[in-house]
XYZ file of C-alpha atoms in Angstrom:
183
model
C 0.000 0.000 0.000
C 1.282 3.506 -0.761
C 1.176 5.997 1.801
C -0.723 9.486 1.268
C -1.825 12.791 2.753
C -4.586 14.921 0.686
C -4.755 18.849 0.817
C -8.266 20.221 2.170
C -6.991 23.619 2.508
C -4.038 25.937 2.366
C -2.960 29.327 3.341
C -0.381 31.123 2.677
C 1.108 32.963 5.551
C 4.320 34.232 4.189
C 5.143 35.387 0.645
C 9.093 36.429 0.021
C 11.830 37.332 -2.843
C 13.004 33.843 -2.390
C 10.499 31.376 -0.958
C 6.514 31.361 0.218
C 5.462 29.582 3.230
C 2.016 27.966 3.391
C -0.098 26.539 6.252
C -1.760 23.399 5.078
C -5.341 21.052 6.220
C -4.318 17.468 5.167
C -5.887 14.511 5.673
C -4.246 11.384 6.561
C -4.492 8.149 5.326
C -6.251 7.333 8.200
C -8.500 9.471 7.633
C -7.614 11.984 10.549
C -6.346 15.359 9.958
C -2.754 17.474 10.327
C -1.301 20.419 9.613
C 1.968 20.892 6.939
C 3.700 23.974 7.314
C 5.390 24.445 3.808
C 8.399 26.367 2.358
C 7.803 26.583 -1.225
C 10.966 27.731 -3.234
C 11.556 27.449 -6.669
C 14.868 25.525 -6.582
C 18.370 25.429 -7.222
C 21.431 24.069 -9.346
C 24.738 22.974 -8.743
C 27.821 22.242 -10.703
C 31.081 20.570 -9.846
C 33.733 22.020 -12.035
C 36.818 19.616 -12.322
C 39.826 20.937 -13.892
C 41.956 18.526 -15.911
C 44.797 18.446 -13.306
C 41.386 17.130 -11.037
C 41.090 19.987 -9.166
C 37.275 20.975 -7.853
C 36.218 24.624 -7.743
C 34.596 25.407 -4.450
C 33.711 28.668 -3.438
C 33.606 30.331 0.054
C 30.721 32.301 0.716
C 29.572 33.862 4.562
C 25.988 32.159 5.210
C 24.096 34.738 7.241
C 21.890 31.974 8.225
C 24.549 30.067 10.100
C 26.676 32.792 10.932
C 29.869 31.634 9.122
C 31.871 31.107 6.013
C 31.345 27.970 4.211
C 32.593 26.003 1.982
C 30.381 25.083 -1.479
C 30.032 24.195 -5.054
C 28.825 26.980 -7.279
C 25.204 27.449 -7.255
C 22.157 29.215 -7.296
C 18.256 29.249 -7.425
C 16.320 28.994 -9.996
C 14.105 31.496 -11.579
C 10.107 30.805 -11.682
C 9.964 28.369 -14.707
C 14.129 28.457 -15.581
C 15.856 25.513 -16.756
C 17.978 23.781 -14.105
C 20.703 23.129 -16.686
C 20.851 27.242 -17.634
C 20.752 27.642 -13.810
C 23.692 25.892 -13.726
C 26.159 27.275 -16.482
C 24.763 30.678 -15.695
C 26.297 30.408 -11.846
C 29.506 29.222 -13.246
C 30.091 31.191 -15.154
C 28.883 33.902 -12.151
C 30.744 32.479 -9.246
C 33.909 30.929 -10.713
C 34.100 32.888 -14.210
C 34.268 29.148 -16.222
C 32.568 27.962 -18.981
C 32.527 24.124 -19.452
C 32.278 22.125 -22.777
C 31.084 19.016 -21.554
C 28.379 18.267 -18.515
C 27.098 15.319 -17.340
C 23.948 15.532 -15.528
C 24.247 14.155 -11.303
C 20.657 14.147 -10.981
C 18.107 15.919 -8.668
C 17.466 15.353 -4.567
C 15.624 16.782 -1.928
C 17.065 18.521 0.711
C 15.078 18.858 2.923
C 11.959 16.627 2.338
C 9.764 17.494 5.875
C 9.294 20.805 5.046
C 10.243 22.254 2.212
C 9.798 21.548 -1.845
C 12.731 22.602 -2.755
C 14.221 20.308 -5.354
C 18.456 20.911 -6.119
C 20.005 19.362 -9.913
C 22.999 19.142 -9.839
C 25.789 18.382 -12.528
C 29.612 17.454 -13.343
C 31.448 20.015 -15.531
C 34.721 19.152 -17.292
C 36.938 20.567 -20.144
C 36.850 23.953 -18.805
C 37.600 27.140 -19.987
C 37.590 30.990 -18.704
C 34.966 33.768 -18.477
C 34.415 36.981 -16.991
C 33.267 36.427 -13.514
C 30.349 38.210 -12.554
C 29.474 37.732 -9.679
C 25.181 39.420 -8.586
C 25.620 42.916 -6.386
C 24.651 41.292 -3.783
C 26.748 38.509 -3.523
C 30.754 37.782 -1.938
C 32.823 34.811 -2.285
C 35.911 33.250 -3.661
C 36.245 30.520 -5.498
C 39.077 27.929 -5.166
C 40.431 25.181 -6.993
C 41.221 21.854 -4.454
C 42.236 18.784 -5.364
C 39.485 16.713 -5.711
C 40.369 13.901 -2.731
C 41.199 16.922 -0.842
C 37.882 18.003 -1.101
C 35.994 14.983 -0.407
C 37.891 14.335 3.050
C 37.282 18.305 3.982
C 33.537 16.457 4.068
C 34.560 13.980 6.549
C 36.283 15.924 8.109
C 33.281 18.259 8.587
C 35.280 21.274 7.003
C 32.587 20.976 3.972
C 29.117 21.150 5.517
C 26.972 22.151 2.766
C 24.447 19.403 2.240
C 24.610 19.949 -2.043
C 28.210 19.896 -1.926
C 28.278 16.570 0.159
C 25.986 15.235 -1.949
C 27.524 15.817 -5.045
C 31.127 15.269 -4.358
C 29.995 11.301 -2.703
C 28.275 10.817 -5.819
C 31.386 11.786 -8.315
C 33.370 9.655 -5.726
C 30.912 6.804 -6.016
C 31.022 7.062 -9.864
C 34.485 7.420 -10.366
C 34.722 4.396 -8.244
C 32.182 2.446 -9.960
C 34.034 3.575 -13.063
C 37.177 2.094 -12.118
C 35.693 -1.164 -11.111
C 33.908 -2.038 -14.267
C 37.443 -1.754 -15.437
C-alpha cells in the first residue's frame, strides 16, 4: 500500500523574494487530519567544475543563516519556470568565471523533504575554460580550486558542511569508483 496525505486547505502565511510559506489542512491516510507547514521555493542548481589536473572549484561564501563562512560548489536558485541546466552554467560562469564544454547531468534530490519543496540538480562540468566572472551585487565569495580527494575528506572531516556539496562530491566519488571497477 502507498502511503498518502490529501490537501483540504491551504494558506499562505508568508510570501518572500526567495520562498513562500504555506499553512496546510491534510488529511491522513487514516482518515484523521494534520497540519503541513510548507516552504515553497523554486529551486536550485549545482555544478562541480573539475579541472583537468582534477582539481574541484569550491567557493567560500559567509551564510548569514549560520553565521559563518562555508565552503560550497557553485550554485544558485532557480528562476520561476528556468531551466535547471541554464541555472547551472549561468552560476559558473557567475561564481567561478568558467565555462565548461562538456556536462554530465548528477541528478536531482531533496534537501530537505519534511518541510520544504525545494528540489536541487545538480551536474559534473569538465573541459573547462575561462569567463568573466560576474558575480550578482549582492553577492561575496571566492572561489578555489582543491584537489578533488582533498575536497571529499574536507567532508569527513566536517570542514565541507553544505548538504549539495556533500551530496555531489559522494556521488562523483561513487562514480568514479564504480568507473574504475567495471574496469
Amino acid at each position: 500500500m502507498s502511503h498518502f496525505e490529501r490537501t483540504l486547505s491551504r494558506e499562505t502565511v508568508y510570501g518572500g523574494k526567495v520562498f513562500t510559506v504555506t499553512r496546510d489542512q491534510v488529511e491522513l491516510e487514516n482518515g484523521q487530519t494534520s497540519v503541513r507547514e510548507i516552504v515553497h521555493h523554486h529551486g536550485g542548481a549545482c555544478v562541480a567544475a573539475l579541472t583537468g589536473q582534477d582539481e574541484v572549484y569550491l567557493v567560500r561564501q559567509f551564510r548569514y543563516a549560520f553565521g559563518e563562512e562555508l565552503w560550497e560548489l557553485p550554485a544558485g536558485k532557480l528562476e520561476p519556470g528556468e531551466d535547471p541546466f541554464e541555472a547551472a552554467q549561468r552560476e559558473l560562469g557567475e561564481e567561478c568565471g568558467l565555462i565548461a564544454r562538456r556536462y554530465t547531468d548528477l541528478g536531482a534530490f531533496y534537501p530537505t523533504v519534511g518541510y520544504c519543496s525545494e528540489i536541487i540538480y545538480t551536474w559534473l562540468a569538465t573541459d573547462l575554460s575561462p569567463c568573466a566572472m560576474h558575480l550578482d551585487e549582492d553577492e561575496f565569495l571566492t572561489p578555489e580550486k582543491v584537489p578533488f580527494e582533498t575536497a571529499v575528506d574536507m567532508v569527513f572531516t566536517g570542514e565541507i558542511k553544505d548538504g549539495k556539496t556533500i551530496a555531489a562530491l559522494l556521488k562523483i566519488k561513487t562514480l568514479r569508483e564504480r568507473e574504475k571497477a567495471a574496469e
